[in-house]
mmCIF file with all atom_site columns, C-alpha atoms in Angstrom:
data_model
loop_
_atom_site.group_PDB
_atom_site.id
_atom_site.type_symbol
_atom_site.label_atom_id
_atom_site.label_alt_id
_atom_site.label_comp_id
_atom_site.label_asym_id
_atom_site.label_entity_id
_atom_site.label_seq_id
_atom_site.pdbx_PDB_ins_code
_atom_site.Cartn_x
_atom_site.Cartn_y
_atom_site.Cartn_z
_atom_site.occupancy
_atom_site.B_iso_or_equiv
_atom_site.pdbx_formal_charge
_atom_site.auth_seq_id
_atom_site.auth_comp_id
_atom_site.auth_asym_id
_atom_site.auth_atom_id
_atom_site.pdbx_PDB_model_num
ATOM 1   C CA . MET Z 1 1   ? 5.646   25.737 -11.927 1.00 0.00 ? 1349 MET Z CA 1
ATOM 2   C CA . ASN Z 1 2   ? 4.161   25.400 -8.452  1.00 0.00 ? 1350 ASN Z CA 1
ATOM 3   C CA . TYR Z 1 3   ? 6.313   24.495 -5.471  1.00 0.00 ? 1351 TYR Z CA 1
ATOM 4   C CA . TYR Z 1 4   ? 6.048   24.279 -1.696  1.00 0.00 ? 1352 TYR Z CA 1
ATOM 5   C CA . SER Z 1 5   ? 7.748   26.756 0.600   1.00 0.00 ? 1353 SER Z CA 1
ATOM 6   C CA . GLU Z 1 6   ? 10.316  25.384 3.032   1.00 0.00 ? 1354 GLU Z CA 1
ATOM 7   C CA . ILE Z 1 7   ? 7.720   25.697 5.807   1.00 0.00 ? 1355 ILE Z CA 1
ATOM 8   C CA . SER Z 1 8   ? 5.150   23.671 3.833   1.00 0.00 ? 1356 SER Z CA 1
ATOM 9   C CA . LYS Z 1 9   ? 7.800   21.052 3.028   1.00 0.00 ? 1357 LYS Z CA 1
ATOM 10  C CA . ALA Z 1 10  ? 8.690   20.747 6.720   1.00 0.00 ? 1358 ALA Z CA 1
ATOM 11  C CA . ARG Z 1 11  ? 5.024   20.397 7.706   1.00 0.00 ? 1359 ARG Z CA 1
ATOM 12  C CA . LEU Z 1 12  ? 4.367   17.799 5.011   1.00 0.00 ? 1360 LEU Z CA 1
ATOM 13  C CA . LYS Z 1 13  ? 7.422   15.824 6.087   1.00 0.00 ? 1361 LYS Z CA 1
ATOM 14  C CA . THR Z 1 14  ? 5.706   15.176 9.456   1.00 0.00 ? 1362 THR Z CA 1
ATOM 15  C CA . CYS Z 1 15  ? 2.936   13.278 7.630   1.00 0.00 ? 1363 CYS Z CA 1
ATOM 16  C CA . HIS Z 1 16  ? 2.490   9.670  6.545   1.00 0.00 ? 1364 HIS Z CA 1
ATOM 17  C CA . LYS Z 1 17  ? 4.171   8.807  3.238   1.00 0.00 ? 1365 LYS Z CA 1
ATOM 18  C CA . ASP Z 1 18  ? 0.790   8.465  1.462   1.00 0.00 ? 1366 ASP Z CA 1
ATOM 19  C CA . LEU Z 1 19  ? -0.079  12.073 2.344   1.00 0.00 ? 1367 LEU Z CA 1
ATOM 20  C CA . GLN Z 1 20  ? 3.369   13.182 1.186   1.00 0.00 ? 1368 GLN Z CA 1
ATOM 21  C CA . THR Z 1 21  ? 2.879   11.348 -2.111  1.00 0.00 ? 1369 THR Z CA 1
ATOM 22  C CA . LEU Z 1 22  ? -0.631  12.728 -2.596  1.00 0.00 ? 1370 LEU Z CA 1
ATOM 23  C CA . PHE Z 1 23  ? 0.382   16.333 -2.057  1.00 0.00 ? 1371 PHE Z CA 1
ATOM 24  C CA . ALA Z 1 24  ? 3.513   15.922 -4.195  1.00 0.00 ? 1372 ALA Z CA 1
ATOM 25  C CA . HIS Z 1 25  ? 1.067   15.154 -7.020  1.00 0.00 ? 1373 HIS Z CA 1
ATOM 26  C CA . VAL Z 1 26  ? -1.422  17.880 -6.076  1.00 0.00 ? 1374 VAL Z CA 1
ATOM 27  C CA . ILE Z 1 27  ? 1.203   20.671 -6.156  1.00 0.00 ? 1375 ILE Z CA 1
ATOM 28  C CA . GLN Z 1 28  ? 2.145   19.787 -9.738  1.00 0.00 ? 1376 GLN Z CA 1
ATOM 29  C CA . ASP Z 1 29  ? -1.100  21.265 -11.076 1.00 0.00 ? 1377 ASP Z CA 1
ATOM 30  C CA . TYR Z 1 30  ? -2.742  23.092 -8.162  1.00 0.00 ? 1378 TYR Z CA 1
ATOM 31  C CA . ASP Z 1 31  ? -0.824  25.647 -6.132  1.00 0.00 ? 1379 ASP Z CA 1
ATOM 32  C CA . CYS Z 1 32  ? -1.433  25.057 -2.450  1.00 0.00 ? 1380 CYS Z CA 1
ATOM 33  C CA . THR Z 1 33  ? 0.133   25.331 0.962   1.00 0.00 ? 1381 THR Z CA 1
ATOM 34  C CA . ILE Z 1 34  ? 0.458   22.896 3.835   1.00 0.00 ? 1382 ILE Z CA 1
ATOM 35  C CA . VAL Z 1 35  ? -1.096  24.541 6.879   1.00 0.00 ? 1383 VAL Z CA 1
ATOM 36  C CA . CYS Z 1 36  ? -0.538  21.737 9.395   1.00 0.00 ? 1384 CYS Z CA 1
ATOM 37  C CA . GLY Z 1 37  ? 0.809   18.218 9.608   1.00 0.00 ? 1385 GLY Z CA 1
ATOM 38  C CA . HIS Z 1 38  ? 1.653   16.749 12.998  1.00 0.00 ? 1386 HIS Z CA 1
ATOM 39  C CA . ARG Z 1 39  ? 0.221   18.517 16.046  1.00 0.00 ? 1387 ARG Z CA 1
ATOM 40  C CA . ASP Z 1 40  ? 1.764   18.165 19.479  1.00 0.00 ? 1388 ASP Z CA 1
ATOM 41  C CA . GLN Z 1 41  ? -0.408  18.399 22.592  1.00 0.00 ? 1389 GLN Z CA 1
ATOM 42  C CA . GLU Z 1 42  ? -0.136  22.179 22.876  1.00 0.00 ? 1390 GLU Z CA 1
ATOM 43  C CA . ALA Z 1 43  ? -1.165  22.722 19.244  1.00 0.00 ? 1391 ALA Z CA 1
ATOM 44  C CA . GLN Z 1 44  ? -4.016  20.203 19.507  1.00 0.00 ? 1392 GLN Z CA 1
ATOM 45  C CA . ASP Z 1 45  ? -5.305  21.757 22.733  1.00 0.00 ? 1393 ASP Z CA 1
ATOM 46  C CA . LYS Z 1 46  ? -5.295  25.153 20.999  1.00 0.00 ? 1394 LYS Z CA 1
ATOM 47  C CA . ALA Z 1 47  ? -7.109  23.804 17.917  1.00 0.00 ? 1395 ALA Z CA 1
ATOM 48  C CA . TYR Z 1 48  ? -9.724  22.213 20.174  1.00 0.00 ? 1396 TYR Z CA 1
ATOM 49  C CA . SER Z 1 49  ? -10.233 25.295 22.362  1.00 0.00 ? 1397 SER Z CA 1
ATOM 50  C CA . GLU Z 1 50  ? -10.610 27.544 19.282  1.00 0.00 ? 1398 GLU Z CA 1
ATOM 51  C CA . GLY Z 1 51  ? -13.210 25.198 17.758  1.00 0.00 ? 1399 GLY Z CA 1
ATOM 52  C CA . ASN Z 1 52  ? -10.931 24.140 14.895  1.00 0.00 ? 1400 ASN Z CA 1
ATOM 53  C CA . SER Z 1 53  ? -10.963 20.521 16.035  1.00 0.00 ? 1401 SER Z CA 1
ATOM 54  C CA . LYS Z 1 54  ? -13.630 18.371 17.648  1.00 0.00 ? 1402 LYS Z CA 1
ATOM 55  C CA . LEU Z 1 55  ? -11.030 16.060 19.186  1.00 0.00 ? 1403 LEU Z CA 1
ATOM 56  C CA . LYS Z 1 56  ? -8.825  16.455 22.232  1.00 0.00 ? 1404 LYS Z CA 1
ATOM 57  C CA . TYR Z 1 57  ? -5.223  15.294 22.328  1.00 0.00 ? 1405 TYR Z CA 1
ATOM 58  C CA . PRO Z 1 58  ? -4.278  12.506 21.480  1.00 0.00 ? 1406 PRO Z CA 1
ATOM 59  C CA . GLN Z 1 59  ? -7.452  11.480 19.584  1.00 0.00 ? 1407 GLN Z CA 1
ATOM 60  C CA . SER Z 1 60  ? -6.780  13.492 16.398  1.00 0.00 ? 1408 SER Z CA 1
ATOM 61  C CA . LYS Z 1 61  ? -5.060  11.846 13.463  1.00 0.00 ? 1409 LYS Z CA 1
ATOM 62  C CA . HIS Z 1 62  ? -2.822  14.928 13.509  1.00 0.00 ? 1410 HIS Z CA 1
ATOM 63  C CA . ASN Z 1 63  ? -1.415  13.686 16.833  1.00 0.00 ? 1411 ASN Z CA 1
ATOM 64  C CA . GLN Z 1 64  ? 0.064   10.475 15.431  1.00 0.00 ? 1412 GLN Z CA 1
ATOM 65  C CA . ASN Z 1 65  ? 3.693   10.332 14.402  1.00 0.00 ? 1413 ASN Z CA 1
ATOM 66  C CA . PRO Z 1 66  ? 3.839   10.381 11.470  1.00 0.00 ? 1414 PRO Z CA 1
ATOM 67  C CA . SER Z 1 67  ? 0.645   12.382 11.176  1.00 0.00 ? 1415 SER Z CA 1
ATOM 68  C CA . LEU Z 1 68  ? -2.256  10.553 9.575   1.00 0.00 ? 1416 LEU Z CA 1
ATOM 69  C CA . ALA Z 1 69  ? -3.856  13.891 8.664   1.00 0.00 ? 1417 ALA Z CA 1
ATOM 70  C CA . VAL Z 1 70  ? -2.836  17.088 6.934   1.00 0.00 ? 1418 VAL Z CA 1
ATOM 71  C CA . ASP Z 1 71  ? -4.433  20.500 6.569   1.00 0.00 ? 1419 ASP Z CA 1
ATOM 72  C CA . ALA Z 1 72  ? -3.841  22.062 3.169   1.00 0.00 ? 1420 ALA Z CA 1
ATOM 73  C CA . ALA Z 1 73  ? -5.338  25.012 1.336   1.00 0.00 ? 1421 ALA Z CA 1
ATOM 74  C CA . PRO Z 1 74  ? -5.271  26.590 -2.124  1.00 0.00 ? 1422 PRO Z CA 1
ATOM 75  C CA . TYR Z 1 75  ? -2.689  29.310 -2.519  1.00 0.00 ? 1423 TYR Z CA 1
ATOM 76  C CA . GLU Z 1 76  ? -2.843  32.250 -4.876  1.00 0.00 ? 1424 GLU Z CA 1
ATOM 77  C CA . LYS Z 1 77  ? 0.497   33.870 -5.626  1.00 0.00 ? 1425 LYS Z CA 1
ATOM 78  C CA . GLY Z 1 78  ? 0.607   37.433 -4.410  1.00 0.00 ? 1426 GLY Z CA 1
ATOM 79  C CA . GLN Z 1 79  ? -2.581  36.971 -2.390  1.00 0.00 ? 1427 GLN Z CA 1
ATOM 80  C CA . GLY Z 1 80  ? -1.943  34.012 -0.087  1.00 0.00 ? 1428 GLY Z CA 1
ATOM 81  C CA . ILE Z 1 81  ? -4.373  31.351 1.069   1.00 0.00 ? 1429 ILE Z CA 1
ATOM 82  C CA . ASP Z 1 82  ? -7.809  31.463 -0.510  1.00 0.00 ? 1430 ASP Z CA 1
ATOM 83  C CA . TRP Z 1 83  ? -10.159 30.529 2.352   1.00 0.00 ? 1431 TRP Z CA 1
ATOM 84  C CA . LYS Z 1 84  ? -13.376 31.273 0.432   1.00 0.00 ? 1432 LYS Z CA 1
ATOM 85  C CA . PRO Z 1 85  ? -15.813 28.347 0.886   1.00 0.00 ? 1433 PRO Z CA 1
ATOM 86  C CA . ARG Z 1 86  ? -16.321 27.710 -2.829  1.00 0.00 ? 1434 ARG Z CA 1
ATOM 87  C CA . GLN Z 1 87  ? -12.580 27.671 -3.488  1.00 0.00 ? 1435 GLN Z CA 1
ATOM 88  C CA . MET Z 1 88  ? -11.989 25.359 -0.520  1.00 0.00 ? 1436 MET Z CA 1
ATOM 89  C CA . ALA Z 1 89  ? -14.708 22.991 -1.776  1.00 0.00 ? 1437 ALA Z CA 1
ATOM 90  C CA . PHE Z 1 90  ? -13.209 22.993 -5.277  1.00 0.00 ? 1438 PHE Z CA 1
ATOM 91  C CA . PHE Z 1 91  ? -9.741  22.304 -3.833  1.00 0.00 ? 1439 PHE Z CA 1
ATOM 92  C CA . ALA Z 1 92  ? -11.050 19.474 -1.630  1.00 0.00 ? 1440 ALA Z CA 1
ATOM 93  C CA . GLY Z 1 93  ? -12.706 17.898 -4.652  1.00 0.00 ? 1441 GLY Z CA 1
ATOM 94  C CA . TYR Z 1 94  ? -9.472  18.127 -6.624  1.00 0.00 ? 1442 TYR Z CA 1
ATOM 95  C CA . VAL Z 1 95  ? -7.470  16.554 -3.798  1.00 0.00 ? 1443 VAL Z CA 1
ATOM 96  C CA . ARG Z 1 96  ? -10.065 13.814 -3.311  1.00 0.00 ? 1444 ARG Z CA 1
ATOM 97  C CA . GLY Z 1 97  ? -10.071 13.039 -7.041  1.00 0.00 ? 1445 GLY Z CA 1
ATOM 98  C CA . MET Z 1 98  ? -6.276  12.875 -7.118  1.00 0.00 ? 1446 MET Z CA 1
ATOM 99  C CA . ALA Z 1 99  ? -6.258  10.634 -4.033  1.00 0.00 ? 1447 ALA Z CA 1
ATOM 100 C CA . ASP Z 1 100 ? -8.805  8.272  -5.595  1.00 0.00 ? 1448 ASP Z CA 1
ATOM 101 C CA . TYR Z 1 101 ? -6.717  8.084  -8.772  1.00 0.00 ? 1449 TYR Z CA 1
ATOM 102 C CA . LEU Z 1 102 ? -3.494  7.376  -6.849  1.00 0.00 ? 1450 LEU Z CA 1
ATOM 103 C CA . TYR Z 1 103 ? -5.213  4.731  -4.699  1.00 0.00 ? 1451 TYR Z CA 1
ATOM 104 C CA . ARG Z 1 104 ? -6.793  2.949  -7.680  1.00 0.00 ? 1452 ARG Z CA 1
ATOM 105 C CA . ASN Z 1 105 ? -3.407  2.850  -9.414  1.00 0.00 ? 1453 ASN Z CA 1
ATOM 106 C CA . GLY Z 1 106 ? -1.561  1.481  -6.377  1.00 0.00 ? 1454 GLY Z CA 1
ATOM 107 C CA . ILE Z 1 107 ? 0.534   4.620  -5.862  1.00 0.00 ? 1455 ILE Z CA 1
ATOM 108 C CA . ILE Z 1 108 ? -0.826  5.207  -2.354  1.00 0.00 ? 1456 ILE Z CA 1
ATOM 109 C CA . SER Z 1 109 ? -2.169  2.470  -0.091  1.00 0.00 ? 1457 SER Z CA 1
ATOM 110 C CA . HIS Z 1 110 ? -4.938  4.369  1.728   1.00 0.00 ? 1458 HIS Z CA 1
ATOM 111 C CA . ARG Z 1 111 ? -8.121  6.123  0.739   1.00 0.00 ? 1459 ARG Z CA 1
ATOM 112 C CA . ILE Z 1 112 ? -8.469  9.743  1.828   1.00 0.00 ? 1460 ILE Z CA 1
ATOM 113 C CA . ARG Z 1 113 ? -11.347 11.355 3.721   1.00 0.00 ? 1461 ARG Z CA 1
ATOM 114 C CA . CYS Z 1 114 ? -11.915 15.108 3.475   1.00 0.00 ? 1462 CYS Z CA 1
ATOM 115 C CA . GLY Z 1 115 ? -13.073 17.323 6.323   1.00 0.00 ? 1463 GLY Z CA 1
ATOM 116 C CA . ILE Z 1 116 ? -15.619 18.845 3.981   1.00 0.00 ? 1464 ILE Z CA 1
ATOM 117 C CA . ASP Z 1 117 ? -17.248 15.417 3.395   1.00 0.00 ? 1465 ASP Z CA 1
ATOM 118 C CA . TRP Z 1 118 ? -16.730 13.287 6.521   1.00 0.00 ? 1466 TRP Z CA 1
ATOM 119 C CA . ASP Z 1 119 ? -19.079 10.519 5.403   1.00 0.00 ? 1467 ASP Z CA 1
ATOM 120 C CA . SER Z 1 120 ? -17.473 10.394 1.930   1.00 0.00 ? 1468 SER Z CA 1
ATOM 121 C CA . ASP Z 1 121 ? -20.822 10.418 0.141   1.00 0.00 ? 1469 ASP Z CA 1
ATOM 122 C CA . TYR Z 1 122 ? -19.851 13.281 -2.216  1.00 0.00 ? 1470 TYR Z CA 1
ATOM 123 C CA . ASP Z 1 123 ? -22.514 15.494 -0.591  1.00 0.00 ? 1471 ASP Z CA 1
ATOM 124 C CA . ILE Z 1 124 ? -21.019 18.365 1.393   1.00 0.00 ? 1472 ILE Z CA 1
ATOM 125 C CA . ASP Z 1 125 ? -24.392 19.821 2.339   1.00 0.00 ? 1473 ASP Z CA 1
ATOM 126 C CA . ASP Z 1 126 ? -25.105 17.075 4.897   1.00 0.00 ? 1474 ASP Z CA 1
ATOM 127 C CA . GLU Z 1 127 ? -22.134 17.834 7.168   1.00 0.00 ? 1475 GLU Z CA 1
ATOM 128 C CA . ALA Z 1 128 ? -22.609 19.405 10.603  1.00 0.00 ? 1476 ALA Z CA 1
ATOM 129 C CA . PHE Z 1 129 ? -18.915 20.222 11.071  1.00 0.00 ? 1477 PHE Z CA 1
ATOM 130 C CA . ILE Z 1 130 ? -16.872 21.505 8.125   1.00 0.00 ? 1478 ILE Z CA 1
ATOM 131 C CA . ASP Z 1 131 ? -13.084 21.338 8.322   1.00 0.00 ? 1479 ASP Z CA 1
ATOM 132 C CA . ALA Z 1 132 ? -12.411 22.136 4.670   1.00 0.00 ? 1480 ALA Z CA 1
ATOM 133 C CA . PRO Z 1 133 ? -8.586  22.071 4.719   1.00 0.00 ? 1481 PRO Z CA 1
ATOM 134 C CA . HIS Z 1 134 ? -8.476  18.678 6.501   1.00 0.00 ? 1482 HIS Z CA 1
ATOM 135 C CA . PHE Z 1 135 ? -7.498  15.462 4.715   1.00 0.00 ? 1483 PHE Z CA 1
ATOM 136 C CA . GLU Z 1 136 ? -6.920  12.179 6.545   1.00 0.00 ? 1484 GLU Z CA 1
ATOM 137 C CA . LEU Z 1 137 ? -6.024  8.575  5.836   1.00 0.00 ? 1485 LEU Z CA 1
ATOM 138 C CA . MET Z 1 138 ? -8.740  5.960  6.083   1.00 0.00 ? 1486 MET Z CA 1
ATOM 139 C CA . PRO Z 1 139 ? -8.016  2.424  7.305   1.00 0.00 ? 1487 PRO Z CA 1
ATOM 140 C CA . ASN Z 1 140 ? -7.177  -0.030 4.556   1.00 0.00 ? 1488 ASN Z CA 1
ATOM 141 C CA . GLU Z 1 141 ? -10.134 -2.086 3.393   1.00 0.00 ? 1489 GLU Z CA 1
ATOM 142 C CA . LYS Z 1 142 ? -8.107  -5.305 3.701   1.00 0.00 ? 1490 LYS Z CA 1
ATOM 143 C CA . ASN Z 1 143 ? -7.062  -4.550 7.278   1.00 0.00 ? 1491 ASN Z CA 1
ATOM 144 C CA . THR Z 1 144 ? -9.390  -2.128 9.020   1.00 0.00 ? 1492 THR Z CA 1
ATOM 145 C CA . HIS Z 1 145 ? -7.527  -2.310 12.325  1.00 0.00 ? 1493 HIS Z CA 1
ATOM 146 C CA . THR Z 1 146 ? -4.369  -0.461 11.300  1.00 0.00 ? 1494 THR Z CA 1
ATOM 147 C CA . ILE Z 1 147 ? -3.257  2.409  9.149   1.00 0.00 ? 1495 ILE Z CA 1
#
């Protein structure tokens, strides 16, 4: 049975309840780790300066409290995070499929956008910036002004 480490649990706890619910379902069948939830200004400035984010503080959804974004990655026991592009794409597709299922069934109240498919057109080859471990909440269709 898969489970989150205490560090992953703490990171996930900084996120919006829909992200917590989504990744509680994901871990049941797909071993993964939570790399980042909420980012304070120092962490966001570092992510931006290293090219891991296109947004400065406080524009990232990671900077909200609770965080409206999470970075997660597949985890292989005994080997750690599997950063290979194909594995990350497969994982993102799994997470996106789970999110769509949970949204359609009223279990979460937001759609999810993946950093591997920013325009959500199911075509990852048309993206200029790939942030494969990134998953964020989209505004509700009924009320596009708030999350």
